[in-house]
Short mmCIF file of C-alpha atoms in Angstrom, two decimals:
data_model
loop_
_atom_site.label_atom_id
_atom_site.label_comp_id
_atom_site.label_asym_id
_atom_site.label_seq_id
_atom_site.Cartn_x
_atom_site.Cartn_y
_atom_site.Cartn_z
CA MET A 1414 0.01 0.15 0.09
CA MET A 1415 1.35 3.49 -0.88
CA LYS A 1416 1.69 5.62 2.12
CA GLY A 1417 -0.31 8.71 2.33
CA LEU A 1418 -3.36 10.39 0.69
CA LYS A 1419 -3.00 10.68 -3.20
CA TYR A 1420 -4.93 12.44 -5.87
CA PHE A 1421 -5.24 10.34 -9.06
CA PHE A 1422 -6.05 12.33 -12.29
CA THR A 1423 -7.71 10.26 -15.07
CA LYS A 1424 -7.96 10.57 -18.89
CA TYR A 1425 -11.93 10.76 -18.40
CA GLY A 1426 -11.42 14.06 -16.41
CA GLU A 1427 -12.44 12.78 -12.89
CA VAL A 1428 -10.06 12.86 -9.90
CA TYR A 1429 -9.96 10.33 -7.19
CA ALA A 1430 -8.66 10.65 -3.69
CA GLY A 1431 -7.44 7.80 -1.44
CA TRP A 1432 -4.77 5.28 -0.78
CA LYS A 1433 -3.25 3.18 -3.51
CA TRP A 1434 -3.56 -0.46 -2.51
CA GLU A 1435 -1.60 -3.04 -4.14
CA GLU A 1436 -3.73 -6.31 -4.95
CA MET A 1437 -1.68 -9.14 -6.51
CA ASN A 1438 -4.46 -10.52 -8.34
CA PHE A 1439 -5.31 -7.39 -10.24
CA PRO A 1440 -2.10 -5.98 -11.26
CA GLU A 1441 -3.79 -4.29 -14.31
CA TYR A 1442 -5.58 -1.97 -12.02
CA THR A 1443 -4.78 0.77 -9.90
CA ILE A 1444 -7.05 0.37 -6.70
CA VAL A 1445 -7.71 3.75 -4.74
CA ILE A 1446 -9.54 3.01 -1.33
CA GLN A 1447 -11.24 5.73 0.29
CA GLY A 1448 -10.04 7.04 3.59
CA THR A 1449 -13.29 6.52 5.56
CA LYS A 1450 -13.32 2.96 4.30
CA LEU A 1451 -9.79 1.80 4.94
CA ARG A 1452 -10.50 0.11 8.22
CA GLU A 1453 -13.23 -2.04 6.84
CA TYR A 1454 -11.15 -2.85 3.73
CA ARG A 1455 -8.27 -4.25 5.74
CA GLU A 1456 -10.68 -6.60 7.40
CA LEU A 1457 -11.58 -8.30 4.15
CA ASN A 1458 -10.60 -11.87 3.75
CA HIS A 1459 -8.27 -12.03 0.57
CA ASN A 1460 -10.79 -14.57 -1.32
CA GLU A 1461 -13.39 -11.92 -0.89
CA LYS A 1462 -11.61 -9.38 -2.98
CA THR A 1463 -13.34 -9.38 -6.18
CA LEU A 1464 -13.26 -6.18 -8.50
CA GLU A 1465 -17.13 -6.02 -7.59
CA LYS A 1466 -16.35 -6.14 -3.85
CA ILE A 1467 -13.48 -3.83 -4.06
CA SER A 1468 -15.63 -1.27 -5.61
CA GLU A 1469 -17.73 -0.87 -2.55
CA TYR A 1470 -14.61 0.38 -0.73
CA GLY A 1471 -12.92 2.51 -3.29
CA TRP A 1472 -12.31 3.06 -6.95
CA VAL A 1473 -10.90 0.43 -9.42
CA LEU A 1474 -9.05 2.31 -12.14
CA GLY A 1475 -7.25 0.90 -15.10
CA ASN A 1476 -3.62 1.65 -15.03
CA GLU A 1477 -3.62 3.32 -18.49
CA VAL A 1478 -6.34 5.81 -17.59
CA ILE A 1479 -4.28 7.48 -14.81
CA VAL A 1480 -2.61 10.80 -16.18
CA GLY A 1481 -0.68 11.57 -12.92
CA THR A 1482 -0.97 11.72 -9.23
CA LEU A 1483 -0.45 14.55 -6.85
CA ASP A 1484 0.54 13.98 -3.08
CA GLY A 1485 -2.07 14.98 -0.54
CA GLU A 1486 0.47 17.03 1.26
CA GLU A 1487 1.06 19.20 -1.69
CA PHE A 1488 -2.33 19.57 -3.20
CA GLU A 1489 -5.74 20.01 -2.03
CA PRO A 1490 -8.67 20.60 -4.35
CA PRO A 1491 -9.94 24.08 -3.90
CA ARG A 1492 -13.58 24.41 -2.69
CA LYS A 1493 -15.50 26.62 -4.84
CA SER A 1494 -18.44 28.62 -3.64
CA ALA A 1495 -21.66 27.02 -4.44
CA GLY A 1496 -23.41 30.37 -4.08
CA SER A 1497 -25.22 31.84 -1.29
CA TYR A 1498 -27.89 29.52 0.16
CA THR A 1499 -31.07 31.20 1.43
CA GLY A 1500 -33.62 28.73 3.01
CA PHE A 1501 -37.04 28.52 1.86
CA ASN A 1502 -39.55 30.80 3.31
CA HIS A 1503 -41.99 28.79 5.25
CA ASP A 1504 -44.87 31.17 4.54
CA ILE A 1505 -44.72 30.06 0.89
CA GLU A 1506 -45.92 26.47 0.15
CA HIS A 1507 -43.39 24.12 -1.41
CA LYS A 1508 -45.60 21.13 -1.73
CA THR A 1509 -45.79 20.35 -5.36
CA MET A 1510 -43.02 19.20 -7.82
CA PHE A 1511 -43.52 17.96 -11.43
CA ILE A 1512 -40.85 15.77 -12.98
CA PHE A 1513 -40.77 15.45 -16.84
CA GLY A 1514 -38.95 13.06 -19.12
CA ALA A 1515 -38.74 12.62 -22.70
CA GLY A 1516 -42.31 11.18 -23.16
CA ALA A 1517 -43.41 14.82 -22.16
CA SER A 1518 -41.67 16.70 -24.86
CA ALA A 1519 -42.35 14.04 -27.48
CA ASN A 1520 -46.15 14.62 -26.78
CA CYS A 1521 -46.39 18.17 -26.05
CA VAL A 1522 -48.83 19.32 -28.69
CA TYR A 1523 -52.46 18.89 -28.63
CA GLY A 1524 -55.49 19.70 -30.72
CA ASN A 1525 -55.35 20.34 -34.60
CA ASP A 1526 -51.52 20.86 -34.47
CA LYS A 1527 -51.08 17.42 -33.14
CA VAL A 1528 -51.07 15.45 -36.41
CA GLU A 1529 -48.78 17.85 -38.18
CA PHE A 1530 -46.36 17.48 -34.97
CA GLN A 1531 -46.20 13.77 -34.90
CA LYS A 1532 -44.94 14.00 -38.45
CA ASP A 1533 -42.33 16.58 -38.00
CA ASP A 1534 -38.97 15.59 -38.49
CA LEU A 1535 -37.87 17.69 -35.44
CA ARG A 1536 -40.38 16.28 -33.05
CA PRO A 1537 -38.50 15.78 -30.03
CA PRO A 1538 -37.15 12.34 -29.98
CA LEU A 1539 -37.29 9.55 -27.21
CA GLY A 1540 -34.04 7.97 -26.21
CA PRO A 1541 -33.84 5.26 -29.06
CA ALA A 1542 -34.89 7.78 -31.77
CA LEU A 1543 -31.92 10.24 -31.12
CA PHE A 1544 -29.99 8.88 -33.98
CA GLU A 1545 -32.72 8.04 -36.54
CA LYS A 1546 -31.99 8.89 -40.27
CA ARG A 1547 -34.40 11.79 -40.07
CA PHE A 1548 -31.56 13.59 -38.24
CA LYS A 1549 -28.90 12.76 -41.01
CA THR A 1550 -28.54 16.34 -41.84
CA TYR A 1551 -27.25 16.95 -38.36
CA TYR A 1552 -25.35 13.99 -37.48
CA ASN A 1553 -23.32 14.02 -40.71
CA LYS A 1554 -21.41 16.99 -39.62
CA TYR A 1555 -19.87 15.11 -36.81
CA LYS A 1556 -17.37 12.47 -37.57
CA GLY A 1557 -17.47 10.72 -34.22
CA VAL A 1558 -21.38 10.13 -34.48
CA ARG A 1559 -20.91 8.73 -38.07
CA GLN A 1560 -18.41 6.29 -36.74
CA SER A 1561 -20.89 5.20 -34.23
CA LEU A 1562 -23.78 4.83 -36.51
CA THR A 1563 -23.12 0.95 -37.18
CA LEU A 1564 -24.06 0.52 -33.53
CA LEU A 1565 -26.80 3.28 -33.07
CA GLN A 1566 -28.60 2.27 -36.25
CA SER A 1567 -28.37 -1.50 -36.09
CA ASP A 1568 -31.10 -3.77 -37.13
CA GLU A 1569 -31.46 -4.91 -33.56
CA ASN A 1570 -32.99 -1.58 -32.45
CA PRO A 1571 -30.35 -1.11 -29.92
CA ASP A 1572 -31.18 0.30 -26.39
CA VAL A 1573 -29.37 3.56 -26.56
CA GLU A 1574 -28.92 3.95 -22.93
CA GLU A 1575 -27.45 0.35 -22.45
CA LEU A 1576 -25.03 0.88 -25.38
CA PHE A 1577 -23.76 4.16 -23.80
CA GLU A 1578 -23.35 2.70 -20.51
CA ARG A 1579 -21.41 -0.31 -21.91
CA GLU A 1580 -19.08 2.02 -23.87
CA TRP A 1581 -18.71 4.30 -20.81
CA LYS A 1582 -17.48 1.26 -18.79
CA ASN A 1583 -15.13 0.53 -21.58
CA ILE A 1584 -13.82 3.98 -21.51
CA HIS A 1585 -13.31 3.66 -17.78
CA LYS A 1586 -11.82 0.04 -17.65
CA GLU A 1587 -10.00 -0.21 -20.98
CA ASN A 1588 -8.76 3.41 -21.52
CA ASN A 1589 -10.69 3.30 -24.90
CA GLN A 1590 -9.66 6.73 -26.45
CA VAL A 1591 -11.33 6.02 -29.90
CA VAL A 1592 -14.82 5.60 -27.90
CA LEU A 1593 -14.17 8.51 -25.81
CA SER A 1594 -13.33 10.63 -28.81
CA ARG A 1595 -16.63 9.52 -30.36
CA HIS A 1596 -18.49 10.37 -27.13
CA ILE A 1597 -17.19 13.86 -27.16
CA SER A 1598 -18.46 14.22 -30.88
CA ILE A 1599 -21.85 13.02 -29.69
CA PHE A 1600 -22.00 15.67 -27.11
CA TYR A 1601 -21.94 18.24 -29.72
CA TYR A 1602 -24.29 16.52 -32.06
CA LEU A 1603 -26.91 16.31 -29.37
CA GLN A 1604 -26.53 19.95 -28.51
CA GLU A 1605 -27.10 21.04 -32.02
CA LEU A 1606 -29.94 18.65 -32.40
CA LEU A 1607 -31.68 19.58 -29.36
CA LYS A 1608 -31.27 23.41 -29.92
CA GLU A 1609 -32.98 22.79 -33.35
CA VAL A 1610 -35.67 20.71 -31.94
CA SER A 1611 -36.37 23.25 -29.19
CA ASN A 1612 -36.55 26.20 -31.65
CA ARG A 1613 -38.95 24.26 -33.82
CA VAL A 1614 -41.39 23.52 -30.88
CA ASN A 1615 -40.96 26.84 -29.35
CA ASN A 1616 -41.61 28.68 -32.70
CA GLU A 1617 -43.98 26.49 -34.50
CA TYR A 1618 -45.99 24.79 -31.99
CA ASP A 1619 -46.53 27.29 -29.32
CA ALA A 1620 -50.40 27.98 -29.88
CA LYS A 1621 -51.29 24.29 -28.96
CA ASN A 1622 -48.45 23.46 -26.46
CA LEU A 1623 -49.20 21.47 -23.40
CA TYR A 1624 -46.16 22.92 -21.52
CA ALA A 1625 -47.77 26.55 -22.27
CA LYS A 1626 -51.09 25.34 -21.00
CA LEU A 1627 -49.78 23.80 -17.90
CA GLY A 1628 -47.75 27.00 -17.16
CA ASN A 1629 -50.76 29.10 -17.86
CA LYS A 1630 -53.00 27.23 -15.35
CA LEU A 1631 -50.36 26.88 -12.65
CA GLN A 1632 -49.62 30.73 -12.85
CA LYS A 1633 -53.35 31.27 -12.15
CA ILE A 1634 -53.32 29.06 -9.02
CA TYR A 1635 -50.30 30.73 -8.00
CA SER A 1636 -51.60 34.21 -8.55
CA ALA A 1637 -54.86 33.26 -6.74
CA SER A 1638 -52.85 31.88 -3.76
CA VAL A 1639 -50.93 35.18 -3.02
CA LYS A 1640 -52.38 36.63 0.16
CA THR A 1641 -50.99 39.15 2.43
CA THR A 1642 -52.43 39.39 5.88
CA TYR A 1643 -50.76 41.74 8.58
CA GLY A 1644 -47.72 42.12 6.31
CA ARG A 1645 -47.22 38.38 6.04
CA THR A 1646 -47.51 36.99 2.26
CA THR A 1647 -48.40 33.54 1.69
CA ALA A 1648 -48.64 31.66 -1.78
CA LYS A 1649 -48.20 28.32 -3.61
CA ASN A 1650 -44.85 27.70 -5.22
CA PHE A 1651 -44.05 25.10 -7.86
CA ALA A 1652 -40.85 23.07 -8.70
CA PHE A 1653 -40.15 21.65 -12.07
CA VAL A 1654 -37.45 18.81 -12.64
CA SER A 1655 -36.79 18.00 -16.21
CA PHE A 1656 -34.37 15.35 -17.46
CA ASN A 1657 -34.96 16.60 -20.84
CA GLN A 1658 -31.92 18.59 -22.26
CA ASP A 1659 -34.26 20.76 -24.71
CA THR A 1660 -35.36 23.99 -23.53
CA ILE A 1661 -39.19 23.63 -24.38
CA LEU A 1662 -40.32 23.36 -20.57
CA GLU A 1663 -38.43 26.39 -19.59
CA THR A 1664 -39.29 28.50 -22.63
CA PHE A 1665 -43.04 28.32 -22.07
CA ILE A 1666 -42.92 28.24 -18.04
CA SER A 1667 -40.64 31.40 -18.33
CA GLN A 1668 -43.25 32.97 -20.65
CA GLN A 1669 -46.35 32.13 -18.72
CA PHE A 1670 -44.87 33.17 -15.32
CA ASN A 1671 -43.18 35.98 -17.00
CA ILE A 1672 -39.81 34.99 -15.37
CA PRO A 1673 -36.96 35.92 -17.69
CA LEU A 1674 -33.98 33.28 -17.64
CA ASN A 1675 -31.03 35.27 -18.42
CA ASN A 1676 -28.39 33.28 -16.47
CA LEU A 1677 -28.47 30.02 -14.14
CA ASN A 1678 -29.22 31.82 -11.06
CA ASP A 1679 -32.74 32.83 -12.59
CA TYR A 1680 -33.71 29.11 -12.54
CA ILE A 1681 -33.59 29.17 -8.72
CA ARG A 1682 -34.74 32.52 -7.36
CA VAL A 1683 -35.54 31.19 -4.01
CA ASN A 1684 -38.38 33.21 -2.18
CA GLU A 1685 -38.54 35.54 -5.45
CA SER A 1686 -39.97 33.26 -8.07
CA PRO A 1687 -43.08 31.56 -8.12
CA CYS A 1688 -41.34 28.28 -9.36
CA TYR A 1689 -38.02 26.81 -9.75
CA ILE A 1690 -36.68 24.76 -12.79
CA PHE A 1691 -34.04 22.01 -12.08
CA LYS A 1692 -32.29 20.14 -14.93
CA PRO A 1693 -30.23 17.39 -13.40
CA HIS A 1694 -28.87 16.18 -16.90
CA GLY A 1695 -27.95 19.58 -17.99
CA SER A 1696 -29.15 21.33 -21.11
CA TRP A 1697 -28.18 22.07 -24.63
CA ASN A 1698 -27.74 25.87 -23.67
CA TRP A 1699 -25.48 25.18 -20.72
CA GLY A 1700 -21.84 25.02 -21.07
CA TRP A 1701 -18.19 25.80 -19.94
CA ARG A 1702 -16.53 28.53 -22.07
CA PHE A 1703 -13.19 27.89 -23.68
CA PRO A 1704 -10.95 30.84 -22.77
CA ASP A 1705 -9.37 30.59 -26.34
CA THR A 1706 -11.03 28.98 -29.42
CA SER A 1707 -8.64 30.09 -32.06
CA GLN A 1708 -7.11 26.88 -32.53
CA PHE A 1709 -10.45 25.28 -33.19
CA ASN A 1710 -10.80 26.73 -36.67
CA GLY A 1711 -14.48 27.25 -36.35
CA ASN A 1712 -15.32 23.82 -35.68
CA THR A 1713 -14.46 22.76 -31.99
CA SER A 1714 -16.18 19.41 -32.15
CA ASN A 1715 -14.18 18.09 -35.27
CA TRP A 1716 -10.89 19.64 -33.93
CA LEU A 1717 -11.33 17.73 -30.73
CA PHE A 1718 -12.14 14.69 -32.52
CA GLU A 1719 -9.36 14.89 -34.96
CA ASN A 1720 -6.81 15.63 -32.15
CA ASN A 1721 -7.96 12.58 -30.01
CA ILE A 1722 -8.57 15.03 -26.98
CA ASN A 1723 -9.49 13.23 -23.74
CA LEU A 1724 -11.51 14.60 -21.04
CA PHE A 1725 -8.36 15.50 -18.86
CA GLN A 1726 -6.93 17.49 -21.65
CA LEU A 1727 -10.30 19.21 -22.38
CA TYR A 1728 -10.84 20.13 -18.71
CA PHE A 1729 -7.59 20.69 -17.37
CA GLU A 1730 -5.58 22.30 -20.41
CA LEU A 1731 -8.32 23.87 -22.84
CA LEU A 1732 -10.77 24.98 -20.47
CA GLY A 1733 -8.48 25.76 -17.32
CA ASP A 1734 -5.98 23.68 -15.25
CA HIS A 1735 -6.16 21.57 -12.27
CA THR A 1736 -6.45 24.42 -9.73
CA ASN A 1737 -9.26 26.22 -11.22
CA MET A 1738 -11.54 23.51 -12.91
CA ILE A 1739 -11.74 21.20 -9.95
CA ASP A 1740 -14.26 21.96 -7.39
CA GLY A 1741 -13.34 20.55 -3.85
CA SER A 1742 -16.96 20.93 -2.82
CA THR A 1743 -18.04 18.04 -5.40
CA TRP A 1744 -16.72 15.37 -3.08
CA GLY A 1745 -19.43 15.28 -0.75
CA TYR A 1746 -22.04 15.85 -3.43
CA GLU A 1747 -20.52 12.71 -5.32
CA THR A 1748 -20.62 10.86 -2.03
CA MET A 1749 -24.41 11.26 -1.88
CA LEU A 1750 -24.97 10.25 -5.38
CA ASN A 1751 -22.82 7.07 -5.27
CA LYS A 1752 -24.65 4.04 -3.98
CA HIS A 1753 -21.60 2.99 -2.03
CA HIS A 1754 -21.03 6.43 -0.82
CA LEU A 1755 -17.61 7.00 -2.50
CA GLY A 1756 -16.44 10.30 -3.44
CA ARG A 1757 -14.47 11.80 -6.21
CA TYR A 1758 -13.78 15.08 -7.64
CA THR A 1759 -15.51 16.49 -10.75
CA ILE A 1760 -15.39 19.45 -12.98
CA ASP A 1761 -16.32 22.83 -11.57
CA LYS A 1762 -20.14 23.20 -12.36
CA SER A 1763 -20.38 26.59 -10.60
CA GLN A 1764 -18.69 27.93 -13.94
CA LEU A 1765 -21.47 26.91 -16.25
CA GLN A 1766 -22.96 29.62 -18.43
CA LEU A 1767 -26.01 30.06 -20.71
CA ILE A 1768 -25.00 29.50 -24.22
CA GLY A 1769 -26.33 31.83 -26.97
CA GLU A 1770 -27.86 30.54 -30.28
CA GLU A 1771 -24.57 31.35 -32.31
CA ASP A 1772 -21.95 30.51 -29.65
CA LEU A 1773 -21.91 26.73 -29.68
CA ASN A 1774 -18.29 26.51 -30.82
CA ASN A 1775 -17.16 28.68 -27.79
CA PHE A 1776 -18.29 26.13 -25.32
CA PHE A 1777 -18.08 22.58 -24.16
CA PRO A 1778 -21.66 21.48 -23.62
CA ALA A 1779 -22.99 20.31 -20.18
CA LEU A 1780 -24.83 17.40 -21.20
CA LEU A 1781 -25.17 13.92 -19.61
CA LEU A 1782 -25.39 11.19 -22.34
CA PRO A 1783 -28.34 8.96 -21.88
CA TYR A 1784 -26.83 6.16 -19.79
CA ARG A 1785 -28.95 3.33 -18.38
CA ASP A 1786 -27.27 3.55 -14.83
CA LYS A 1787 -26.84 7.08 -14.12
CA ASP A 1788 -25.11 8.11 -10.87
CA GLU A 1789 -24.15 11.72 -11.82
CA PHE A 1790 -25.88 14.90 -12.47
CA THR A 1791 -24.73 17.87 -14.75
CA MET A 1792 -26.12 20.85 -12.69
CA PRO A 1793 -24.51 23.53 -10.44
CA ILE A 1794 -24.24 22.39 -6.87
CA GLN A 1795 -26.35 25.06 -5.69
CA HIS A 1796 -29.24 23.75 -7.96
CA PHE A 1797 -28.79 20.30 -6.44
CA ASN A 1798 -28.89 21.75 -2.82
CA TYR A 1799 -32.12 23.58 -3.68
CA MET A 1800 -33.53 20.53 -5.45
CA THR A 1801 -32.89 18.24 -2.64
CA ASP A 1802 -34.05 20.74 -0.09
CA TYR A 1803 -37.43 20.99 -1.92
CA PHE A 1804 -37.79 17.21 -1.56
CA ASN A 1805 -38.30 17.59 2.25
CA SER A 1806 -41.67 19.47 1.67
CA ILE A 1807 -43.26 17.69 -1.10
CA GLU A 1808 -46.93 16.54 -0.71
CA THR A 1809 -48.00 16.15 -4.42
CA LEU A 1810 -45.55 14.71 -6.84
CA VAL A 1811 -46.41 14.62 -10.43
CA VAL A 1812 -44.76 12.49 -13.00
CA ILE A 1813 -45.08 13.28 -16.85
CA GLY A 1814 -43.51 11.32 -19.42
CA TRP A 1815 -40.62 9.95 -17.12
CA LYS A 1816 -39.92 6.33 -16.69
CA GLY A 1817 -38.73 6.99 -12.94
CA ASN A 1818 -35.43 5.00 -13.68
CA GLU A 1819 -32.90 7.54 -12.53
CA GLU A 1820 -31.11 5.91 -9.62
CA ALA A 1821 -29.02 8.76 -8.20
CA PHE A 1822 -32.10 11.12 -8.30
CA ASN A 1823 -34.28 8.26 -6.77
CA ARG A 1824 -31.99 7.79 -4.00
CA GLN A 1825 -32.19 11.30 -2.88
CA LEU A 1826 -35.97 11.71 -3.44
CA PHE A 1827 -36.68 8.39 -1.54
CA GLN A 1828 -34.55 9.40 1.44
CA LYS A 1829 -35.72 12.92 1.76
CA ALA A 1830 -39.31 13.09 0.30
CA ASN A 1831 -41.17 11.83 3.45
CA ARG A 1832 -44.17 14.10 3.31
CA ILE A 1833 -45.63 12.95 0.07
CA LYS A 1834 -49.15 12.26 0.14
CA LYS A 1835 -50.17 11.85 -3.45
CA VAL A 1836 -48.47 10.65 -6.74
CA ILE A 1837 -49.78 11.54 -10.08
CA ILE A 1838 -48.58 9.75 -12.98
CA ALA A 1839 -49.43 10.93 -16.50
CA ASP A 1840 -48.18 8.16 -18.75
CA PRO A 1841 -49.69 5.57 -21.22
CA ASN A 1842 -47.62 3.03 -19.52
CA PRO A 1843 -47.81 3.74 -15.78
CA ASP A 1844 -46.73 0.22 -14.87
CA VAL A 1845 -43.24 1.04 -15.73
CA VAL A 1846 -43.30 4.24 -13.55
CA GLU A 1847 -44.97 2.46 -10.67
CA LYS A 1848 -42.23 -0.25 -10.64
CA TYR A 1849 -39.43 2.44 -10.17
CA LEU A 1850 -41.46 4.54 -7.67
CA GLU A 1851 -42.61 1.53 -5.48
CA PRO A 1852 -40.59 2.68 -2.42
CA ILE A 1853 -42.81 5.73 -2.51
CA LEU A 1854 -45.97 4.28 -3.66
CA SER A 1855 -45.87 1.46 -1.02
CA ARG A 1856 -45.91 3.84 2.04
CA GLN A 1857 -49.08 3.74 3.88
CA GLY A 1858 -51.55 6.51 3.10
CA ILE A 1859 -50.15 7.42 -0.37
CA THR A 1860 -52.91 8.35 -3.01
CA LYS A 1861 -52.04 7.23 -6.45
CA ILE A 1862 -53.79 8.80 -9.37
CA ILE A 1863 -53.25 7.73 -13.00
CA TYR A 1864 -53.95 10.02 -16.04
CA LYS A 1865 -53.55 8.49 -19.62
CA ASN A 1866 -51.23 11.04 -21.00
CA PHE A 1867 -49.74 14.54 -20.62
CA GLU A 1868 -52.76 15.85 -22.39
CA ASP A 1869 -55.21 14.25 -20.05
CA PHE A 1870 -53.60 15.59 -17.05
CA VAL A 1871 -53.31 19.17 -18.21
CA GLU A 1872 -57.05 19.13 -19.41
CA ASN A 1873 -58.29 17.40 -16.34
CA GLY A 1874 -55.86 16.56 -13.55
CA ILE A 1875 -54.68 20.33 -12.75
CA ASP A 1876 -58.20 21.36 -12.09
CA ASN A 1877 -58.99 18.17 -10.00
CA ASP A 1878 -55.72 17.46 -8.21
CA ILE A 1879 -53.40 20.55 -7.82
#
């Protein structure tokens, strides 16, 4: 065992801290045991130490993925400010949370426009449809995406989430730079595609849009709830959680509530805004700005791909360095998300900015690829803190077009949302949602209400159940 705390920097951009442990049976791996688990790990019998078991106590890293190490006596990741934290005003009700998935955006138009919308090439895609041939105009621009089409468009109708999860494990364990380069290219493809999808829906399908109608009805509920008595103001507040990386929800909510979204702080104006918007998987219009883009020759994605840039180079050479791009605060945040309570250091998400329509080449997009087993978020820590704090007061949970299969999110929700009384599911296949939300639905006294889809809930459910 190496003496003393070490920081291990990897080619995929994450930084691990702990004690290096030599295991003769696994010479091809660097095993980094977390300090809080050292005593327990020492007590394991030799024959118990499978890679899976070791992963409960620390990180198993392929030797080739490690770029370098720093001694704990010489380096400590700087803790960045998560922003000032203002507690929720208890005179304001924070009892209703909406959670949206891809099924909501894919079915967000009603009335006479629905048929045209369903045939539109830029109808928001569900996960498996992200790489369909209708998007050829977009993916042909990205070399890494084109190289992935043999998998993404196979006749076997691949599960895109499972495919990306397998490939990410391949990147982690086998140091597969070719796959990593393709994934970075896919980030940029998804960013452009979701920008175009959002613009199409926001500009062409605004008159008969369910997000707009939802926002309109909720704004009226909010307005009617505002009461001032003896200088004390009470009101109903709403939280929206979207796992979609399009900007359809926030566009219409912003319009209906007359809330400008000029920066990321505007999403969570605590005690000032009638609603909050949380996006755990990021958004096409969020990103980290490159300080110098001159070398990219106007095509950042292709330059990164052609130069085989890994995430260490991207984060700690092109965006900044190891002192200003790591956030020491992410250790505890990552510990909460990990099922074994293992911490790591990740890129500083407090540096995220909104991206303008024409600025895509100036940023690295803050998007989480659609992995099946997701144990991370791509959102500022301040957003995460407010979102999980809101869990504590939820009494009505509304699920629209979301399968409920986000493990890291669910761990926080199940642990903290102990006041839920009512769960509303708006989905044509509620059984899937019910399976994933069973830890909540099985609680005593929970009322479950099913609506057949997004439209049914907006037309009937808001008036009846909100």
